[in-house]
Coordinates of N, CA and C and ligand atoms in Angstrom, one line a residue:
X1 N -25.3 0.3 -7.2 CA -24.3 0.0 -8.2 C -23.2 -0.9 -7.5
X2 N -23.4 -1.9 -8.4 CA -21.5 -2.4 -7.8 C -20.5 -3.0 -8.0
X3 N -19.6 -2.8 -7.6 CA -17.8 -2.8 -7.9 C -17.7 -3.5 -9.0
X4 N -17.1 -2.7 -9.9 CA -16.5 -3.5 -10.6 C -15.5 -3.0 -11.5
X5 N -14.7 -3.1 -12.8 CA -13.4 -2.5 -13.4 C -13.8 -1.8 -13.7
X6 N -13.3 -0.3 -13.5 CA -13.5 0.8 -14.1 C -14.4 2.0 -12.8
X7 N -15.0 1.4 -12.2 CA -15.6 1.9 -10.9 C -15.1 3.0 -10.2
X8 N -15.6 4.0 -9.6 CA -15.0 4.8 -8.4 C -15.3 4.4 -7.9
X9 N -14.6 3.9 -6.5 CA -15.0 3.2 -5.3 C -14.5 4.2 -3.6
X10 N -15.1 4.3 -3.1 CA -14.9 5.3 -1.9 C -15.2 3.8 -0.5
X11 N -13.9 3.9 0.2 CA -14.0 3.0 1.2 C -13.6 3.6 2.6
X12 N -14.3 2.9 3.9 CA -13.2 3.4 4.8 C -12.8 2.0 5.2
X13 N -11.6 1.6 5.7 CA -10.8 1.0 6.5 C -9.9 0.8 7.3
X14 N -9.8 -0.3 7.7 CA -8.8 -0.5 9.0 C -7.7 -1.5 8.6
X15 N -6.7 -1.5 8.6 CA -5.9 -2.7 8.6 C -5.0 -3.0 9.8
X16 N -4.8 -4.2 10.0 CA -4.6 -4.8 10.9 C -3.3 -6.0 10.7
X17 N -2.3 -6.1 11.4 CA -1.8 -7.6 11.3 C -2.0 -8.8 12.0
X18 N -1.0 -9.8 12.0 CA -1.5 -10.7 12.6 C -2.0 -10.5 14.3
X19 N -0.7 -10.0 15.1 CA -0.6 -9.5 16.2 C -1.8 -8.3 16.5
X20 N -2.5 -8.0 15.4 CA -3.8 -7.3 15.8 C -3.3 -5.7 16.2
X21 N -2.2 -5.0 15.7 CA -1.4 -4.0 15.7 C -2.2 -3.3 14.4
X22 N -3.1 -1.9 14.4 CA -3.5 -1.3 13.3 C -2.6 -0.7 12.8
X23 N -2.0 -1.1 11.4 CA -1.1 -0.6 10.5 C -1.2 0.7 9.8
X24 N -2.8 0.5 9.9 CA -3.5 2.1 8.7 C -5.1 2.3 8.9
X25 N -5.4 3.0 9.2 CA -7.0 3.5 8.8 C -7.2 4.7 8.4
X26 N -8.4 4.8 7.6 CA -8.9 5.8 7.2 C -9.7 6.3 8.1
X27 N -10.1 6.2 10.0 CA -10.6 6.6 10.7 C -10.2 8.0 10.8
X28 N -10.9 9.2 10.6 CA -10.3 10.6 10.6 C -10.2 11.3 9.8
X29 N -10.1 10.5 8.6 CA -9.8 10.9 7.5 C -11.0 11.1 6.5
X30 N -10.7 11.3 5.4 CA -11.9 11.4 4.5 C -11.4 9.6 4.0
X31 N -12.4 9.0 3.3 CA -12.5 7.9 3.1 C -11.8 7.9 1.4
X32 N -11.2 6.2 1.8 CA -9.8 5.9 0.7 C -11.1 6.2 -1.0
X33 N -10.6 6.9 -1.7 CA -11.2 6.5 -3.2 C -10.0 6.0 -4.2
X34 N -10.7 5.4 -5.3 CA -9.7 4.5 -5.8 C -10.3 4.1 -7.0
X35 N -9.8 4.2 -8.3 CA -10.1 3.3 -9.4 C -10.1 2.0 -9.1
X36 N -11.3 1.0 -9.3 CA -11.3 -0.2 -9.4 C -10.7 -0.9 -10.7
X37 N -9.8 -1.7 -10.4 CA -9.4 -2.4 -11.4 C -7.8 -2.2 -12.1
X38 N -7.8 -1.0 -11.6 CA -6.4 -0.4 -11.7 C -5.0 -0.7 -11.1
X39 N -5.1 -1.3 -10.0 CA -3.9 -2.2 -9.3 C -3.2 -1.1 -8.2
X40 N -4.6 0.0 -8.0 CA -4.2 0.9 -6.9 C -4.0 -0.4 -5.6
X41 N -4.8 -0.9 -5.4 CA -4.9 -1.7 -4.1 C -4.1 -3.0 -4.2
X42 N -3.9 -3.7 -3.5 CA -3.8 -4.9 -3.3 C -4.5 -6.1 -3.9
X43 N -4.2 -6.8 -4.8 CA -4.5 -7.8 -5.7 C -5.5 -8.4 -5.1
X44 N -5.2 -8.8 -3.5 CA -6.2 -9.7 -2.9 C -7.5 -8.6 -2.3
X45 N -7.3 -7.7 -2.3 CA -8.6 -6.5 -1.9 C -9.6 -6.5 -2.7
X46 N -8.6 -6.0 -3.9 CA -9.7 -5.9 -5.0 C -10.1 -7.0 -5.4
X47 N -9.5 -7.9 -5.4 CA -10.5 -9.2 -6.0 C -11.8 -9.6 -4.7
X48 N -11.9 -9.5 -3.2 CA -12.5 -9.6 -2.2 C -13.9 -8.2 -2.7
X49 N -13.3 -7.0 -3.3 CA -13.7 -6.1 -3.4 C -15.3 -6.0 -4.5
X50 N -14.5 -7.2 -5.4 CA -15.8 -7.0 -6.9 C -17.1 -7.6 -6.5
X51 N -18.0 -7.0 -6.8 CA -19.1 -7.0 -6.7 C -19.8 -6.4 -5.4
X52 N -19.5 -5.6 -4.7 CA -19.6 -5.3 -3.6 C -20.7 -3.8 -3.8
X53 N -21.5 -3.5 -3.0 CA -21.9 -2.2 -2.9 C -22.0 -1.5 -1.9
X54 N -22.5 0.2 -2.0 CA -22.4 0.7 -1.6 C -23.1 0.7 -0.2
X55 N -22.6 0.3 1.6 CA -23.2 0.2 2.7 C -22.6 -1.6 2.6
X56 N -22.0 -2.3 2.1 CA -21.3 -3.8 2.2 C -20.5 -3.4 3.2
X57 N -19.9 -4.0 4.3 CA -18.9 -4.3 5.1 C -18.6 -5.7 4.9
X58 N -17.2 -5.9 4.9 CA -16.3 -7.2 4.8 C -15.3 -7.0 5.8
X59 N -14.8 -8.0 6.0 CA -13.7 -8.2 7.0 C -12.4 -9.8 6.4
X60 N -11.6 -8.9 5.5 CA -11.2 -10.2 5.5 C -9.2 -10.1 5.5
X61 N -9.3 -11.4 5.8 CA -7.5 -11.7 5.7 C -7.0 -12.0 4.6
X62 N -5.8 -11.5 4.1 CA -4.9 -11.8 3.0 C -3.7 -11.9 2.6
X63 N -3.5 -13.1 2.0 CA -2.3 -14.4 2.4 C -1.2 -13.3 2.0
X64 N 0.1 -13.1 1.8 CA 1.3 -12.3 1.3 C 1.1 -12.2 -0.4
X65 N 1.2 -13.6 -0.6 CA 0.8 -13.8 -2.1 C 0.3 -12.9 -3.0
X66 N -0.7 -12.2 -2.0 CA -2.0 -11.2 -2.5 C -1.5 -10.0 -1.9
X67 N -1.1 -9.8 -1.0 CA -0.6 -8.6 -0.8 C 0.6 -8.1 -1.1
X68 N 1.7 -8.1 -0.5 CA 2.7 -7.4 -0.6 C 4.1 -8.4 -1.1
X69 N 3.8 -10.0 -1.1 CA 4.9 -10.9 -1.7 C 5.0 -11.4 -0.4
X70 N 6.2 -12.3 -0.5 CA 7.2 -12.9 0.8 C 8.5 -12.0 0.8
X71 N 8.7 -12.1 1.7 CA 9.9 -11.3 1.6 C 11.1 -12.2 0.7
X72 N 12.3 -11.2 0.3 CA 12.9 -12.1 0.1 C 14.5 -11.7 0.1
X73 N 15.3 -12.5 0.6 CA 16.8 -12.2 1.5 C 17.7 -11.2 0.8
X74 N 17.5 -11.9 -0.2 CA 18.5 -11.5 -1.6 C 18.4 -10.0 -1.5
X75 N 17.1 -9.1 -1.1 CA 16.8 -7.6 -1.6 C 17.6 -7.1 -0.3
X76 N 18.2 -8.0 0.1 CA 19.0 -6.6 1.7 C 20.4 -6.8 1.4
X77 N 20.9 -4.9 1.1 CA 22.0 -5.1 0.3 C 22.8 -4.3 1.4
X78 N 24.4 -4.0 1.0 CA 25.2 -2.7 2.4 C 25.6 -1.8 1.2
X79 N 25.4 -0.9 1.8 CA 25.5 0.4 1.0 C 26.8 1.1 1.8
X80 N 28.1 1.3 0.8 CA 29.1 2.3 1.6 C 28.4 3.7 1.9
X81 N 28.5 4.0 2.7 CA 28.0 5.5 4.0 C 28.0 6.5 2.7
X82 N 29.5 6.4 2.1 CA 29.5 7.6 1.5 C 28.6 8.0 0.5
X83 N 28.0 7.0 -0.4 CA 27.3 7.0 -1.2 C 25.9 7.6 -0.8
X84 N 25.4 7.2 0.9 CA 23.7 8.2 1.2 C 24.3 9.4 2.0
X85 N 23.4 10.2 1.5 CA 23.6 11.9 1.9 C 22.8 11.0 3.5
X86 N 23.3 11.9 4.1 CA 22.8 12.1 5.7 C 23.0 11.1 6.4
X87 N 24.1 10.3 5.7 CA 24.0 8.5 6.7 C 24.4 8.6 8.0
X88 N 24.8 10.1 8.6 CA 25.3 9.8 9.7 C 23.8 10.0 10.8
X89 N 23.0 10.4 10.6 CA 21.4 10.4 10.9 C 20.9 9.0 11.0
X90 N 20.8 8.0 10.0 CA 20.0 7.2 9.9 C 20.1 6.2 10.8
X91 N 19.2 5.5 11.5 CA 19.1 4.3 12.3 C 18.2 3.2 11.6
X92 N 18.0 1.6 12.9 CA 17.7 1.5 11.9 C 16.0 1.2 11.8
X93 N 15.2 1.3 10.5 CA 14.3 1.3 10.9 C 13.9 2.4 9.9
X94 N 14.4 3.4 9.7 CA 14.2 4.7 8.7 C 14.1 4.3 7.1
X95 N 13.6 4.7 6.7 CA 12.6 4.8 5.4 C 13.7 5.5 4.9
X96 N 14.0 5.1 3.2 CA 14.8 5.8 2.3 C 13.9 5.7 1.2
X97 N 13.6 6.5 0.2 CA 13.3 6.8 -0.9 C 14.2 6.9 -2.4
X98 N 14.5 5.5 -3.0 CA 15.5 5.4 -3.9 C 15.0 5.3 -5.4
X99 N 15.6 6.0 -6.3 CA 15.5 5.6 -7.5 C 16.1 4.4 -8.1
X100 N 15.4 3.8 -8.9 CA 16.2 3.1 -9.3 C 15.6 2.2 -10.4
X101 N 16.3 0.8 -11.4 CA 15.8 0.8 -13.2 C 14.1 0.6 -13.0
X102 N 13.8 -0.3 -11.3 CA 12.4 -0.2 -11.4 C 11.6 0.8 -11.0
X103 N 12.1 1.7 -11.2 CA 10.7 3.0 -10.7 C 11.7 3.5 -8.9
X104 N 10.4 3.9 -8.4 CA 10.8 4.3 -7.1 C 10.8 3.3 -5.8
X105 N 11.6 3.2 -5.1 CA 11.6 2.0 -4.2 C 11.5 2.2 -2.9
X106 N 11.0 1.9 -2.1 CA 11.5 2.5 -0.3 C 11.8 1.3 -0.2
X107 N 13.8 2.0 0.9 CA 14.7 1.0 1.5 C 14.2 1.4 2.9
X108 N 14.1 0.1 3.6 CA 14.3 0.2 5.1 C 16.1 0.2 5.7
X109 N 16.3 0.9 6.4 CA 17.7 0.4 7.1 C 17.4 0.0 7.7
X110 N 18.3 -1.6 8.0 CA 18.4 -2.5 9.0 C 19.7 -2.9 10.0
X111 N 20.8 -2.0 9.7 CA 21.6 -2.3 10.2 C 22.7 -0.8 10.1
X112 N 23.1 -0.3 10.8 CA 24.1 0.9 10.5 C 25.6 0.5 11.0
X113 N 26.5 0.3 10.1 CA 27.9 0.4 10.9 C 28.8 1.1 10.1
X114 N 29.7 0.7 11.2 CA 31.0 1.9 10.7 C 31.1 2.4 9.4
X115 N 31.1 2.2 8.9 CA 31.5 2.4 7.2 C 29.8 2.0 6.0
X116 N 29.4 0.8 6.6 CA 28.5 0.5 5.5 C 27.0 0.6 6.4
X117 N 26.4 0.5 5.5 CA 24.5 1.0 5.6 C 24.0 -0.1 5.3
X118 N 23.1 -1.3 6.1 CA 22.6 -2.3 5.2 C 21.0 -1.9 5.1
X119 N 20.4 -2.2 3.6 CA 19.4 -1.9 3.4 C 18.4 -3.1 2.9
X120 N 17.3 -2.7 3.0 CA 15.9 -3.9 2.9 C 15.4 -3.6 1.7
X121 N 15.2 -3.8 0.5 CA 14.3 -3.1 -0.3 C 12.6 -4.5 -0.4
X122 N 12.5 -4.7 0.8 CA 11.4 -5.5 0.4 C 10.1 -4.9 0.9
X123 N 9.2 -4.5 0.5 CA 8.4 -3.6 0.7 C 8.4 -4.0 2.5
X124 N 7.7 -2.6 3.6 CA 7.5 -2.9 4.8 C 7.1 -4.2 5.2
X125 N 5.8 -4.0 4.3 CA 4.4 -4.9 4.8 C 4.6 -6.6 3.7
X126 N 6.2 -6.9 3.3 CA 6.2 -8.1 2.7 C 5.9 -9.0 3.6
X127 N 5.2 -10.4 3.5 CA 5.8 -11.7 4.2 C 4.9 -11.5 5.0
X128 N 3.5 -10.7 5.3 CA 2.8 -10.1 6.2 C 0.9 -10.8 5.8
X129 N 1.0 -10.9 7.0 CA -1.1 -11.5 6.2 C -1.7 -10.7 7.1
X130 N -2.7 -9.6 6.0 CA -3.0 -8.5 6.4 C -4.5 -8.8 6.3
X131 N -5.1 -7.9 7.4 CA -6.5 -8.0 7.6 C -7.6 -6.9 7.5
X132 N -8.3 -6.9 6.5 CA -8.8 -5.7 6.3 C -10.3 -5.2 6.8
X133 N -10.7 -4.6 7.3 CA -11.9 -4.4 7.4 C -12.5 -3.1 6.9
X134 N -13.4 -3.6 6.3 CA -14.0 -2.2 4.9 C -15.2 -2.3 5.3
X135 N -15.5 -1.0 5.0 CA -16.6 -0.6 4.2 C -17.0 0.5 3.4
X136 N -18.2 -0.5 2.5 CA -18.0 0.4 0.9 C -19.1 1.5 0.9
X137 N -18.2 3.1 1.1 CA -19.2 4.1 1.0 C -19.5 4.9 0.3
X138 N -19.2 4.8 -1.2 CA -19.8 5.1 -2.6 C -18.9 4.2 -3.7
X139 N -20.0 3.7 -4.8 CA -19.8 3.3 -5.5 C -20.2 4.2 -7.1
X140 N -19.0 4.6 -7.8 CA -19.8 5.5 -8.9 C -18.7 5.1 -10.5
X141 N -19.8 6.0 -11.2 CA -18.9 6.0 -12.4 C -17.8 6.6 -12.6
X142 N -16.5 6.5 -12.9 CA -15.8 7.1 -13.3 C -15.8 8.2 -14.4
X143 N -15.3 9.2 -14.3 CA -15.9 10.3 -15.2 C -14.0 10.1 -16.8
X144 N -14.6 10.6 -17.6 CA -13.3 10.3 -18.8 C -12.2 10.5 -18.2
X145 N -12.1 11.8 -17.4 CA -11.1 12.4 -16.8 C -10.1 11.4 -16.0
X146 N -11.3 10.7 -15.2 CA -10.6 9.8 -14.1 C -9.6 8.6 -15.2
X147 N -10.7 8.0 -15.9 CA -10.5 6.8 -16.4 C -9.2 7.2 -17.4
X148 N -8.9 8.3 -17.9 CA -7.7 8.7 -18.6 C -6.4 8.7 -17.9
X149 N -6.9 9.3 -16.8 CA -5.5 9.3 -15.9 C -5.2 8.0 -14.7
X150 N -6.0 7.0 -14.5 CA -6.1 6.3 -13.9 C -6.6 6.3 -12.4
X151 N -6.5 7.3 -12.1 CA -7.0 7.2 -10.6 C -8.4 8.3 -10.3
X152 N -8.8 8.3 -9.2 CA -10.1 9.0 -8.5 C -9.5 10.6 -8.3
X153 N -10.4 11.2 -8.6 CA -10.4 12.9 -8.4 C -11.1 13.0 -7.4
X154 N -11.5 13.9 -6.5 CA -12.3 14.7 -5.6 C -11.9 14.0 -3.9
X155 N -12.6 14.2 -3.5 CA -12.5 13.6 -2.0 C -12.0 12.2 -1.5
X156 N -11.1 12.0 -0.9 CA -10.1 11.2 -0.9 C -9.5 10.5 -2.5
X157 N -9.4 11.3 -3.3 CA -8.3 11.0 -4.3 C -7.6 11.9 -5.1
X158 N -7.2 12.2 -5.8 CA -6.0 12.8 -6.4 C -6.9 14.4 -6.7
X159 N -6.3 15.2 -6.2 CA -7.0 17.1 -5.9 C -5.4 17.5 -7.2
X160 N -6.2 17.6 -8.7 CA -4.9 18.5 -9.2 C -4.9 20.3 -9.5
Ligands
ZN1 ZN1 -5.9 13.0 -12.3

């Protein structure tokens, strides 16, 4: 069977950046599952991804465009201290979890001083050409269940 919209797809991988620094693997783990077509992944994955089956390995790089954007200056804002619970904790470099009109966002801090917090809201991995190396280790039908709620049930995907 293979890849294509609507698919359960079970992978393992490695990613990598330029500098050859592993960012993420599924080594250890039970292997990533994922609705195909759904926009779980990265735009440039899953399109590298379609048509692929079950025992394929790929190895490929992908431009920001397709991954995570470019970064962009404008999203690093200074937050007065008083406004984040625990700011006297944070350095920089720490992950914040913000609400806000678009959904949920992670701020990086990039800078802590006296009074103000400056924050990144541009995803970690923006501005980044990321390298993936996969392989595809089941390819199946999505069952109603899946396809209703959007994503993979059972082993490496969503246990409710
Ligand atoms: Zn579900």
């Amino acid at each position: 069977m293979q890849i294509s919209k609507g698919k359960i797809v079970s992978i393992d991988y490695t990613l990598t950046n330029d500098a050859k620094e592993t960012l993420d693997t599924s080594t250890g783990r039970e292997p990533l599952a994922f609705l195909h077509g759904s926009g779980q992944l990265i735009p440039g994955l899953e399109r590298e991804l379609e048509g692929k089956a079950s025992g394929d390995s790929l190895n490929v790089s992908i431009e920001p465009e397709d991954a995570y954007g470019h970064r962009d200056d404008s999203k690093k804002t200074s937050v007065p201290k008083e406004q984040i619970q625990g700011a006297d904790e944070l350095a920089p470099g720490t992950q914040l979890r913000a609400s806000g009109p678009q959904g949920e966002q992670i701020l990086t801090v990039t800078e802590v001083g006296e009074t103000e917090v400056t924050v990144d809201a541009n995803h970690p991995l923006a501005g980044e050409r990321l390298h993936f190396d996969v392989t595809v280790r089941e390819v199946r039908e999505a069952t109603p269940d899946e396809l209703a709620h959007g994503h993979a049930h059972g082993a490496g995907g969503h246990h409710h």
